[in-house]
Amino acid sequence: MASTNDPFQFQEFEEAGNLLEANRNATTISIEDDDIIPEKQRQAAGFSPDDEDALASDDKTELLSGLKKSVPFWTFEYYQRLFDVETHHVKERIIGSVLPWPGKNFIHVYLRKTPDLYGPFWICTTLVFAIAISGNISNFLVHLGKPNYKYTPEFQKVTIAATAIFSYAWLVPLALWGFLLWRNNKIINLVSYSFMEIVCVYGYSLAIYIPAVVLWILPYEWLRWCTIVVALCLSGSVLVMTFWPAVREDHPKVIIAIMSAIVVLNVLLAVGCKTYFFSKPQALPADKSAAIEVTKAPSTT
Amino acid sequence: QASADANRPFAGLSDVSISEDIPVEGDISVPVGPSARRDDEFSTLDEPVKETVLRDLRAVGKKFVHVLYPKRSTALLRDWDLWGPLLLCVTLALLLQGGAADSDYQGGPQFAEVFVIVWFGSIIITINSKLLGGTISFFQSLCVLGYCILPLTVAMAVCRIVLVAGSGSVSFAVRLVVVTASFGWSTFASTAFLADSQPANRKALVVYPVFLFYFVIGWMVLTFSPSQ
């Protein structure tokens, strides 16, 4: 049937068929057309099957990681990639940040090279509104029944809360990332985190504060301090366990400096929010500005 | 001779001729007759202004009905318009004014704050759903989110009326029930329109910001305290 005189004889299939017959256990990748050409070239060069396997897996991983080629950050596709998560991913990450397990590094276990911006952004936004609303409710409950108290929704507190939380969740990771980059130039580190991964860890570590802030509505000081301590321990341990491998090989002074900076900033944020937004149960002063002065200087703790 | 003929393709067609008794003539001009009338159907430049305004109002009203009885229909999505959301936003912001008249105490948000929260919030939710891979367009999403504020605006009007009667705990309980019901209605209506445009494993990720948005607006409606 195959007449080689006929110029229209389709010859490609025959060639491939002959090659496969010669090399029955050749690994063939059938993902894209790009794969077939290097495949054929390797077979033409006459490699043994073992080398071929190693090369095939090398090529496959290189091609797969090459599929995620970097897109410039001013395109929409760059940000779409950062939102490439599903509902159960977000749920797992939130649970992982709320219940830290010693040895389970958040970035390695949960993020696995795919940080997302959905979690950090919406957790921060929820926390901002939770703080503003809970602070408002707790103020109302504290002053309930007092004759000269006038309820006000205090919407300006939303902007203050938003500034505080978003700067913590974005500027501190920026500073930390810059610092780690600078240290990486001096000391070779096996572990290095990208900026998005650090932002992701910080965003998810704020998730524990949302139930804590709701609990602060109840005007009991001991309850508020208990929840603050628990939330600080959980979120602080997530952050410390995540960044420990990145600074482990460094000078001891630098390790202590970084770890204490991470913890201290966390404490400042929590205590600052509690002090500013949640007033202590005490006598209602005559006008509102005095109330803010008193809550800012807790000398009567 | 025969083989030569057979080798040449289309051999039999060279002796086709047109018979002379078949007329080759006709009219190839386009009929011009009713074109003047057709122009009138498509041009709305000559109609009275009342007609134009009424047509837009009818479109807005039809969408209000769709929000009040939310079914999974595509009418809201197909012909989006932003008149309805603008009308609702202005009404809501005006109803939220007239709080405590003291300069120190704020009984409610400023007019501009309501606008910023509604429009900025809608834009952020739309960007969020597009980043998650939604198939809905930017303005369609703004349209849906804006129209679904209708139940909360109605609740605000009801709250103002209840507050005229009194502002004790009974009125608070009534207002709480009304605001909760309308918040649920708004969220349900908007997810009925938006949910179809998302893949199934991300629906919750898109619904949560909508929930948060209407929760914040409901909070503003509920905590409005009148001047005394």
Short mmCIF file of C-alpha atoms in Angstrom, two decimals:
data_model
loop_
_atom_site.label_atom_id
_atom_site.label_comp_id
_atom_site.label_asym_id
_atom_site.label_seq_id
_atom_site.Cartn_x
_atom_site.Cartn_y
_atom_site.Cartn_z
CA MET A 1 0.00 0.00 0.00
CA ALA A 2 2.86 2.37 0.69
CA SER A 3 4.20 3.41 -2.66
CA THR A 4 7.28 5.54 -2.11
CA ASN A 5 6.99 6.90 -5.62
CA ASP A 6 3.83 8.73 -4.76
CA PRO A 7 4.77 12.22 -3.52
CA PHE A 8 1.63 12.41 -1.40
CA GLN A 9 2.50 9.48 0.85
CA PHE A 10 2.26 10.61 4.46
CA GLN A 11 5.57 9.58 5.94
CA GLU A 12 5.66 11.00 9.43
CA PHE A 13 3.68 8.24 11.09
CA GLU A 14 5.91 5.56 9.70
CA GLU A 15 8.99 7.19 11.13
CA ALA A 16 7.55 7.45 14.60
CA GLY A 17 6.23 3.92 14.46
CA ASN A 18 9.69 2.58 13.58
CA LEU A 19 11.33 4.49 16.40
CA LEU A 20 8.86 3.26 19.00
CA GLU A 21 9.30 -0.33 17.83
CA ALA A 22 13.04 -0.02 18.29
CA ASN A 23 12.73 1.39 21.80
CA ARG A 24 9.69 -0.14 23.47
CA ASN A 25 10.21 1.21 26.99
CA ALA A 26 10.88 4.75 26.01
CA THR A 27 9.14 7.24 28.20
CA THR A 28 6.88 9.42 26.17
CA ILE A 29 5.40 12.62 27.48
CA SER A 30 2.16 13.67 25.87
CA ILE A 31 1.45 16.99 27.57
CA GLU A 32 2.17 19.48 24.84
CA ASP A 33 3.64 19.52 21.38
CA ASP A 34 6.76 21.19 22.77
CA ASP A 35 7.65 17.93 24.50
CA ILE A 36 7.69 15.76 21.41
CA ILE A 37 10.58 17.49 19.70
CA PRO A 38 13.15 17.16 22.52
CA GLU A 39 11.85 13.59 22.98
CA LYS A 40 12.65 12.69 19.41
CA GLN A 41 16.02 14.38 19.53
CA ARG A 42 16.98 12.40 22.59
CA GLN A 43 15.93 9.16 20.92
CA ALA A 44 17.84 10.06 17.79
CA ALA A 45 20.98 10.65 19.85
CA GLY A 46 20.60 7.11 21.20
CA PHE A 47 20.45 7.54 24.97
CA SER A 48 19.82 4.57 27.22
CA PRO A 49 16.41 4.29 28.93
CA ASP A 50 17.80 5.15 32.37
CA ASP A 51 19.26 8.44 31.26
CA GLU A 52 16.10 9.06 29.37
CA ASP A 53 13.98 8.67 32.49
CA ALA A 54 16.08 11.14 34.46
CA LEU A 55 16.14 13.56 31.57
CA ALA A 56 12.41 13.18 30.99
CA SER A 57 11.61 13.97 34.62
CA ASP A 58 14.09 16.87 34.61
CA ASP A 59 12.57 18.24 31.46
CA LYS A 60 9.07 17.71 32.79
CA THR A 61 9.73 19.56 36.03
CA GLU A 62 11.53 22.29 34.19
CA LEU A 63 8.68 22.62 31.73
CA LEU A 64 6.07 22.54 34.48
CA SER A 65 7.85 25.20 36.49
CA GLY A 66 8.42 27.08 33.27
CA LEU A 67 4.67 27.05 32.67
CA LYS A 68 4.41 29.43 35.62
CA LYS A 69 6.54 31.99 33.89
CA SER A 70 6.68 35.31 35.62
CA VAL A 71 4.13 37.83 34.45
CA PRO A 72 4.81 41.52 35.01
CA PHE A 73 3.05 42.91 38.04
CA TRP A 74 1.13 45.55 36.14
CA THR A 75 -0.98 43.00 34.28
CA PHE A 76 -4.31 41.68 35.50
CA GLU A 77 -3.08 38.11 35.06
CA TYR A 78 -0.44 38.58 37.77
CA TYR A 79 -3.11 39.33 40.34
CA GLN A 80 -5.41 36.65 39.02
CA ARG A 81 -2.68 34.15 39.78
CA LEU A 82 -2.62 35.41 43.33
CA PHE A 83 -6.32 34.64 43.70
CA ASP A 84 -6.01 31.12 42.39
CA VAL A 85 -7.39 29.43 45.49
CA GLU A 86 -10.46 27.40 46.27
CA THR A 87 -12.74 27.49 49.27
CA HIS A 88 -11.17 24.50 50.98
CA HIS A 89 -7.67 25.94 50.53
CA VAL A 90 -8.67 29.11 52.35
CA LYS A 91 -10.36 27.08 55.09
CA GLU A 92 -7.26 24.92 55.58
CA ARG A 93 -4.98 27.93 55.72
CA ILE A 94 -7.13 29.69 58.30
CA ILE A 95 -7.24 26.57 60.48
CA GLY A 96 -3.49 26.16 60.09
CA SER A 97 -2.89 29.71 61.28
CA VAL A 98 -5.25 29.39 64.24
CA LEU A 99 -3.93 26.03 65.45
CA PRO A 100 -0.16 26.06 65.00
CA TRP A 101 1.57 22.75 65.31
CA PRO A 102 5.26 22.62 66.26
CA GLY A 103 7.19 21.54 63.22
CA LYS A 104 4.54 22.54 60.71
CA ASN A 105 5.94 25.59 59.04
CA PHE A 106 2.95 27.53 57.69
CA ILE A 107 4.62 28.49 54.45
CA HIS A 108 5.93 25.04 53.67
CA VAL A 109 2.88 23.07 54.68
CA TYR A 110 0.01 25.27 53.60
CA LEU A 111 1.24 27.71 51.03
CA ARG A 112 3.54 25.37 49.06
CA LYS A 113 4.69 28.01 46.63
CA THR A 114 1.15 29.29 45.92
CA PRO A 115 0.57 32.29 48.18
CA ASP A 116 -2.76 34.00 47.75
CA LEU A 117 -3.91 37.54 48.39
CA TYR A 118 -7.56 36.65 49.00
CA GLY A 119 -7.04 35.52 52.61
CA PRO A 120 -4.87 38.41 53.81
CA PHE A 121 -7.06 41.08 52.21
CA TRP A 122 -10.43 39.83 53.39
CA ILE A 123 -9.18 38.81 56.83
CA CYS A 124 -7.79 42.33 57.33
CA THR A 125 -11.04 43.92 56.11
CA THR A 126 -13.15 41.69 58.36
CA LEU A 127 -10.89 42.50 61.30
CA VAL A 128 -11.22 46.24 60.66
CA PHE A 129 -15.01 46.11 60.71
CA ALA A 130 -15.04 43.64 63.60
CA ILE A 131 -12.91 45.97 65.71
CA ALA A 132 -14.99 49.03 64.87
CA ILE A 133 -18.33 47.31 65.45
CA SER A 134 -17.28 45.43 68.59
CA GLY A 135 -15.72 48.56 70.04
CA ASN A 136 -18.93 50.41 69.38
CA ILE A 137 -21.08 47.68 71.00
CA SER A 138 -18.80 47.39 74.02
CA ASN A 139 -18.89 51.15 74.55
CA PHE A 140 -22.65 51.01 74.37
CA LEU A 141 -22.86 48.16 76.87
CA VAL A 142 -20.47 49.82 79.29
CA HIS A 143 -22.42 53.06 79.33
CA LEU A 144 -25.87 51.50 79.20
CA GLY A 145 -28.26 53.01 81.66
CA LYS A 146 -26.21 56.08 82.39
CA PRO A 147 -28.43 59.14 82.08
CA ASN A 148 -26.19 61.52 80.16
CA TYR A 149 -24.83 58.98 77.69
CA LYS A 150 -25.68 59.52 74.07
CA TYR A 151 -25.10 56.61 71.73
CA THR A 152 -23.07 57.44 68.66
CA PRO A 153 -21.96 54.97 65.97
CA GLU A 154 -18.41 56.46 65.81
CA PHE A 155 -17.76 55.82 62.15
CA GLN A 156 -14.44 57.64 62.18
CA LYS A 157 -13.00 54.74 64.11
CA VAL A 158 -13.31 52.55 61.02
CA THR A 159 -10.69 54.62 59.20
CA ILE A 160 -8.32 54.54 62.16
CA ALA A 161 -8.70 50.79 62.54
CA ALA A 162 -8.19 50.31 58.80
CA THR A 163 -4.97 52.35 58.82
CA ALA A 164 -3.54 50.46 61.78
CA ILE A 165 -4.37 46.96 60.57
CA PHE A 166 -3.46 47.42 56.93
CA SER A 167 -0.14 49.05 57.74
CA TYR A 168 0.70 46.19 60.10
CA ALA A 169 -0.27 43.61 57.51
CA TRP A 170 1.64 45.24 54.62
CA LEU A 171 4.47 47.44 55.92
CA VAL A 172 5.84 45.02 58.49
CA PRO A 173 6.15 42.20 55.89
CA LEU A 174 7.83 44.67 53.54
CA ALA A 175 10.39 45.61 56.20
CA LEU A 176 10.92 41.98 57.17
CA TRP A 177 11.36 40.90 53.56
CA GLY A 178 13.86 43.68 52.93
CA PHE A 179 15.79 42.77 56.05
CA LEU A 180 15.90 39.06 55.18
CA LEU A 181 17.06 39.93 51.67
CA TRP A 182 19.87 42.03 53.10
CA ARG A 183 20.93 39.25 55.46
CA ASN A 184 20.80 36.74 52.60
CA ASN A 185 23.56 38.64 50.90
CA LYS A 186 25.81 38.16 53.89
CA ILE A 187 24.90 34.65 54.99
CA ILE A 188 23.88 31.88 52.64
CA ASN A 189 20.46 30.69 53.70
CA LEU A 190 18.78 27.56 52.47
CA VAL A 191 15.36 29.01 53.09
CA SER A 192 14.18 32.24 51.58
CA TYR A 193 10.66 33.55 51.36
CA SER A 194 9.15 35.71 48.67
CA PHE A 195 7.36 38.93 49.57
CA MET A 196 3.94 37.49 48.79
CA GLU A 197 4.53 34.52 51.08
CA ILE A 198 5.44 36.79 53.99
CA VAL A 199 2.37 38.95 53.38
CA CYS A 200 0.28 35.78 53.26
CA VAL A 201 1.61 34.52 56.61
CA TYR A 202 1.01 37.86 58.28
CA GLY A 203 -2.49 38.13 56.84
CA TYR A 204 -3.54 34.67 57.95
CA SER A 205 -1.94 35.11 61.38
CA LEU A 206 -4.43 37.93 62.02
CA ALA A 207 -7.32 35.49 61.65
CA ILE A 208 -7.24 34.48 65.32
CA TYR A 209 -7.95 38.08 66.33
CA ILE A 210 -11.41 38.10 64.78
CA PRO A 211 -13.06 35.84 67.40
CA ALA A 212 -10.90 37.48 70.08
CA VAL A 213 -12.21 40.92 69.14
CA VAL A 214 -15.80 39.68 69.23
CA LEU A 215 -15.19 38.28 72.70
CA TRP A 216 -13.93 41.69 73.83
CA ILE A 217 -17.50 43.00 73.58
CA LEU A 218 -18.18 41.57 77.04
CA PRO A 219 -16.98 44.21 79.51
CA TYR A 220 -14.91 41.95 81.75
CA GLU A 221 -11.27 42.94 82.04
CA TRP A 222 -10.04 39.47 83.03
CA LEU A 223 -11.76 37.96 79.98
CA ARG A 224 -10.21 40.55 77.68
CA TRP A 225 -6.70 39.99 79.01
CA CYS A 226 -7.12 36.20 78.84
CA THR A 227 -8.20 36.30 75.21
CA ILE A 228 -5.42 38.74 74.34
CA VAL A 229 -2.80 36.43 75.84
CA VAL A 230 -4.19 33.36 74.06
CA ALA A 231 -4.45 35.15 70.71
CA LEU A 232 -0.93 36.56 71.08
CA CYS A 233 0.50 33.14 71.86
CA LEU A 234 -1.17 31.49 68.89
CA SER A 235 -0.43 34.13 66.29
CA GLY A 236 3.05 34.81 67.66
CA SER A 237 3.96 31.15 67.55
CA VAL A 238 2.79 30.86 63.95
CA LEU A 239 5.03 33.76 62.97
CA VAL A 240 8.02 32.58 65.01
CA MET A 241 7.82 29.03 63.69
CA THR A 242 7.57 30.30 60.14
CA PHE A 243 10.57 32.60 60.31
CA TRP A 244 12.80 30.41 62.43
CA PRO A 245 14.20 28.41 59.47
CA ALA A 246 14.95 31.62 57.61
CA VAL A 247 17.18 33.09 60.31
CA ARG A 248 18.45 29.92 61.95
CA GLU A 249 21.93 30.10 60.47
CA ASP A 250 22.46 33.71 61.27
CA HIS A 251 24.36 35.46 64.05
CA PRO A 252 22.58 34.86 67.42
CA LYS A 253 22.12 38.56 68.04
CA VAL A 254 20.38 38.98 64.72
CA ILE A 255 18.11 36.00 65.42
CA ILE A 256 17.07 37.45 68.77
CA ALA A 257 16.57 40.89 67.26
CA ILE A 258 14.29 39.64 64.46
CA MET A 259 12.24 37.30 66.61
CA SER A 260 11.70 39.86 69.32
CA ALA A 261 10.77 42.51 66.74
CA ILE A 262 8.13 40.19 65.26
CA VAL A 263 6.66 39.41 68.67
CA VAL A 264 6.80 42.97 69.98
CA LEU A 265 5.02 44.41 66.93
CA ASN A 266 2.31 41.79 67.30
CA VAL A 267 1.86 42.66 70.97
CA LEU A 268 1.77 46.38 70.21
CA LEU A 269 -0.97 45.91 67.64
CA ALA A 270 -3.15 43.79 69.92
CA VAL A 271 -2.77 45.89 73.04
CA GLY A 272 -3.08 49.13 71.11
CA CYS A 273 -6.35 48.07 69.51
CA LYS A 274 -7.75 46.89 72.79
CA THR A 275 -6.82 50.11 74.56
CA TYR A 276 -8.02 52.51 71.89
CA PHE A 277 -11.25 50.91 70.76
CA PHE A 278 -12.51 49.28 73.91
CA SER A 279 -13.07 51.57 76.85
CA LYS A 280 -12.80 50.32 80.37
CA PRO A 281 -15.88 50.19 82.57
CA GLN A 282 -15.64 53.48 84.45
CA ALA A 283 -17.57 56.66 85.13
CA LEU A 284 -18.76 58.53 82.08
CA PRO A 285 -16.99 61.88 81.75
CA ALA A 286 -18.82 65.02 80.68
CA ASP A 287 -17.66 65.17 77.12
CA LYS A 288 -16.30 62.72 74.61
CA SER A 289 -12.79 64.12 74.12
CA ALA A 290 -12.00 63.55 77.77
CA ALA A 291 -13.13 59.94 77.37
CA ILE A 292 -10.59 59.40 74.60
CA GLU A 293 -7.87 60.98 76.72
CA VAL A 294 -8.61 58.67 79.62
CA THR A 295 -8.69 55.50 77.54
CA LYS A 296 -5.42 56.41 75.89
CA ALA A 297 -3.60 56.80 79.20
CA PRO A 298 -4.56 53.70 81.18
CA SER A 299 -3.06 54.83 84.45
CA THR A 300 -6.07 53.54 86.36
CA THR A 301 -5.61 49.94 85.20
CA GLN B 1 -9.29 11.75 -28.90
CA ALA B 2 -11.69 10.39 -26.27
CA SER B 3 -8.89 9.78 -23.75
CA ALA B 4 -7.55 13.29 -24.32
CA ASP B 5 -11.01 14.58 -23.70
CA ALA B 6 -11.34 12.51 -20.55
CA ASN B 7 -7.99 13.75 -19.29
CA ARG B 8 -8.97 17.38 -19.54
CA PRO B 9 -11.10 18.30 -16.54
CA PHE B 10 -14.36 20.12 -17.00
CA ALA B 11 -14.40 18.91 -20.53
CA GLY B 12 -18.12 18.93 -20.99
CA LEU B 13 -18.73 22.50 -20.00
CA SER B 14 -17.08 24.33 -22.84
CA ASP B 15 -20.12 24.25 -25.03
CA VAL B 16 -22.62 25.81 -22.71
CA SER B 17 -24.52 28.64 -24.27
CA ILE B 18 -27.32 30.77 -23.00
CA SER B 19 -30.52 30.28 -24.88
CA GLU B 20 -31.88 33.45 -26.26
CA ASP B 21 -35.39 33.09 -25.07
CA ILE B 22 -34.48 33.23 -21.37
CA PRO B 23 -34.58 36.86 -20.34
CA VAL B 24 -31.56 38.14 -18.49
CA GLU B 25 -32.95 41.19 -16.92
CA GLY B 26 -34.49 42.32 -13.70
CA ASP B 27 -34.52 44.95 -11.10
CA ILE B 28 -31.53 45.02 -8.80
CA SER B 29 -32.37 48.14 -6.86
CA VAL B 30 -33.23 47.91 -3.16
CA PRO B 31 -36.81 48.79 -2.39
CA VAL B 32 -36.81 52.27 -0.88
CA GLY B 33 -40.44 52.44 0.11
CA PRO B 34 -40.96 52.38 3.90
CA SER B 35 -37.41 53.45 4.87
CA ALA B 36 -38.52 56.79 6.22
CA ARG B 37 -40.83 55.05 8.68
CA ARG B 38 -38.09 52.59 9.68
CA ASP B 39 -35.76 55.44 10.57
CA ASP B 40 -38.34 56.77 12.96
CA GLU B 41 -38.49 53.43 14.79
CA PHE B 42 -34.78 53.42 15.63
CA SER B 43 -34.13 57.08 16.24
CA THR B 44 -35.18 58.31 19.64
CA LEU B 45 -34.04 61.84 19.04
CA ASP B 46 -37.44 63.14 18.09
CA GLU B 47 -39.52 61.65 20.84
CA PRO B 48 -40.82 63.80 23.68
CA VAL B 49 -38.60 63.99 26.79
CA LYS B 50 -41.36 62.50 28.91
CA GLU B 51 -41.20 59.37 26.77
CA THR B 52 -37.43 59.01 27.30
CA VAL B 53 -37.61 59.51 31.04
CA LEU B 54 -40.55 57.14 31.38
CA ARG B 55 -38.75 54.44 29.43
CA ASP B 56 -35.75 54.59 31.73
CA LEU B 57 -37.96 54.70 34.81
CA ARG B 58 -39.87 51.67 33.60
CA ALA B 59 -36.58 49.77 33.14
CA VAL B 60 -35.49 50.72 36.65
CA GLY B 61 -38.86 49.76 38.07
CA LYS B 62 -38.78 46.39 36.33
CA LYS B 63 -35.43 45.67 37.96
CA PHE B 64 -36.76 46.69 41.37
CA VAL B 65 -39.45 44.05 40.94
CA HIS B 66 -36.78 41.50 40.03
CA VAL B 67 -34.92 42.28 43.24
CA LEU B 68 -38.06 42.02 45.36
CA TYR B 69 -38.88 38.61 43.93
CA PRO B 70 -35.47 37.18 43.17
CA LYS B 71 -35.50 34.33 40.74
CA ARG B 72 -32.55 33.04 38.85
CA SER B 73 -33.15 35.24 35.82
CA THR B 74 -30.75 37.04 33.55
CA ALA B 75 -32.83 40.16 33.04
CA LEU B 76 -30.82 42.20 35.54
CA LEU B 77 -27.60 41.07 34.00
CA ARG B 78 -28.45 41.60 30.38
CA ASP B 79 -29.47 45.24 30.38
CA TRP B 80 -27.52 46.72 33.21
CA ASP B 81 -27.93 50.31 34.18
CA LEU B 82 -26.58 52.34 37.05
CA TRP B 83 -29.56 54.72 37.49
CA GLY B 84 -31.19 52.42 40.03
CA PRO B 85 -28.10 52.03 42.23
CA LEU B 86 -27.50 55.80 42.12
CA LEU B 87 -31.10 56.50 43.12
CA LEU B 88 -30.95 53.98 45.96
CA CYS B 89 -27.58 55.22 47.20
CA VAL B 90 -28.74 58.84 47.29
CA THR B 91 -31.98 57.87 49.05
CA LEU B 92 -30.12 55.81 51.64
CA ALA B 93 -27.56 58.56 52.26
CA LEU B 94 -30.31 61.17 52.64
CA LEU B 95 -32.26 58.96 55.05
CA LEU B 96 -29.11 58.49 57.11
CA GLN B 97 -28.79 62.22 57.56
CA GLY B 98 -30.59 64.20 60.18
CA GLY B 99 -28.94 62.34 62.99
CA ALA B 100 -27.81 64.05 66.19
CA ALA B 101 -27.39 67.66 65.24
CA ASP B 102 -24.55 68.27 67.69
CA SER B 103 -21.26 69.01 66.00
CA ASP B 104 -19.33 66.75 68.38
CA TYR B 105 -21.64 63.79 68.26
CA GLN B 106 -22.27 62.04 65.00
CA GLY B 107 -25.64 60.35 64.87
CA GLY B 108 -24.81 58.73 61.61
CA PRO B 109 -22.34 58.69 58.76
CA GLN B 110 -21.76 61.69 56.59
CA PHE B 111 -23.40 61.76 53.17
CA ALA B 112 -20.04 61.21 51.50
CA GLU B 113 -19.19 58.31 53.80
CA VAL B 114 -22.27 56.39 52.67
CA PHE B 115 -21.41 57.01 49.04
CA VAL B 116 -17.82 55.91 49.53
CA ILE B 117 -18.80 52.74 51.37
CA VAL B 118 -21.45 51.74 48.83
CA TRP B 119 -19.55 52.46 45.63
CA PHE B 120 -16.05 51.65 46.80
CA GLY B 121 -17.32 48.46 48.44
CA SER B 122 -19.14 47.41 45.26
CA ILE B 123 -16.06 48.06 43.16
CA ILE B 124 -13.85 46.01 45.48
CA ILE B 125 -16.30 43.11 45.49
CA THR B 126 -16.51 43.23 41.70
CA ILE B 127 -12.72 43.22 41.34
CA ASN B 128 -12.57 40.34 43.80
CA SER B 129 -15.04 38.25 41.85
CA LYS B 130 -13.29 38.99 38.56
CA LEU B 131 -9.92 38.01 40.05
CA LEU B 132 -11.45 34.75 41.22
CA GLY B 133 -12.36 34.01 37.63
CA GLY B 134 -15.95 35.19 37.41
CA THR B 135 -17.64 35.52 34.04
CA ILE B 136 -19.73 38.52 34.95
CA SER B 137 -18.70 41.89 33.58
CA PHE B 138 -17.64 44.83 35.73
CA PHE B 139 -20.72 47.00 35.27
CA GLN B 140 -23.14 44.10 35.45
CA SER B 141 -21.78 43.25 38.87
CA LEU B 142 -22.00 46.88 40.02
CA CYS B 143 -25.58 46.95 38.76
CA VAL B 144 -26.59 43.82 40.70
CA LEU B 145 -24.91 44.89 43.93
CA GLY B 146 -26.44 48.36 43.69
CA TYR B 147 -29.97 47.16 42.99
CA CYS B 148 -29.86 44.67 45.87
CA ILE B 149 -29.50 47.54 48.33
CA LEU B 150 -33.23 48.12 47.80
CA PRO B 151 -34.40 45.98 50.79
CA LEU B 152 -32.00 47.81 53.10
CA THR B 153 -33.21 51.20 51.87
CA VAL B 154 -36.78 50.13 52.54
CA ALA B 155 -35.69 48.97 56.00
CA MET B 156 -34.07 52.39 56.60
CA ALA B 157 -37.33 54.13 55.75
CA VAL B 158 -39.22 51.79 58.10
CA CYS B 159 -36.66 52.45 60.86
CA ARG B 160 -37.06 56.20 60.51
CA ILE B 161 -40.82 55.80 60.87
CA VAL B 162 -40.42 53.55 63.92
CA LEU B 163 -37.98 56.03 65.48
CA VAL B 164 -40.57 58.77 65.17
CA ALA B 165 -42.80 56.68 67.39
CA GLY B 166 -40.14 56.17 70.04
CA SER B 167 -36.57 55.02 70.61
CA GLY B 168 -36.82 52.62 73.51
CA SER B 169 -35.94 48.96 73.57
CA VAL B 170 -39.21 47.92 71.91
CA SER B 171 -38.44 50.08 68.91
CA PHE B 172 -34.91 48.70 68.94
CA ALA B 173 -36.22 45.15 68.84
CA VAL B 174 -38.53 45.98 65.94
CA ARG B 175 -35.72 47.70 64.07
CA LEU B 176 -33.40 44.76 64.70
CA VAL B 177 -35.90 42.32 63.22
CA VAL B 178 -36.58 44.52 60.19
CA VAL B 179 -32.89 45.15 59.46
CA THR B 180 -31.95 41.49 59.90
CA ALA B 181 -34.71 40.38 57.55
CA SER B 182 -33.77 42.91 54.88
CA PHE B 183 -30.06 42.12 55.21
CA GLY B 184 -30.85 38.46 54.60
CA TRP B 185 -33.05 39.39 51.66
CA SER B 186 -30.35 41.55 50.07
CA THR B 187 -27.69 38.89 50.41
CA PHE B 188 -30.00 36.19 49.09
CA ALA B 189 -31.09 38.32 46.12
CA SER B 190 -27.58 39.25 45.08
CA THR B 191 -26.23 35.72 45.38
CA ALA B 192 -29.15 34.49 43.27
CA PHE B 193 -27.88 36.72 40.47
CA LEU B 194 -24.14 36.41 41.02
CA ALA B 195 -23.69 32.78 42.00
CA ASP B 196 -24.10 31.37 38.52
CA SER B 197 -21.11 33.25 37.20
CA GLN B 198 -18.60 31.54 39.49
CA PRO B 199 -17.12 28.04 39.40
CA ALA B 200 -18.57 25.79 42.06
CA ASN B 201 -15.47 25.47 44.24
CA ARG B 202 -15.20 29.22 44.76
CA LYS B 203 -18.78 30.23 45.38
CA ALA B 204 -18.24 30.74 49.10
CA LEU B 205 -15.19 32.89 48.40
CA VAL B 206 -17.35 35.25 46.32
CA VAL B 207 -20.42 35.22 48.58
CA TYR B 208 -18.54 36.13 51.76
CA PRO B 209 -17.52 39.67 50.70
CA VAL B 210 -21.11 40.33 49.58
CA PHE B 211 -22.29 39.17 53.02
CA LEU B 212 -19.77 41.50 54.70
CA PHE B 213 -20.83 44.42 52.49
CA TYR B 214 -24.54 44.16 53.28
CA PHE B 215 -23.72 43.47 56.94
CA VAL B 216 -21.86 46.78 57.20
CA ILE B 217 -24.69 48.65 55.47
CA GLY B 218 -27.21 46.94 57.74
CA TRP B 219 -25.11 47.98 60.72
CA MET B 220 -25.22 51.61 59.53
CA VAL B 221 -29.01 51.38 59.18
CA LEU B 222 -29.51 49.77 62.58
CA THR B 223 -27.29 52.10 64.59
CA PHE B 224 -28.77 55.29 63.23
CA SER B 225 -29.67 57.38 66.23
CA PRO B 226 -31.93 60.36 65.76
CA SER B 227 -31.42 63.78 67.23
CA GLN B 228 -33.26 64.25 70.52
#
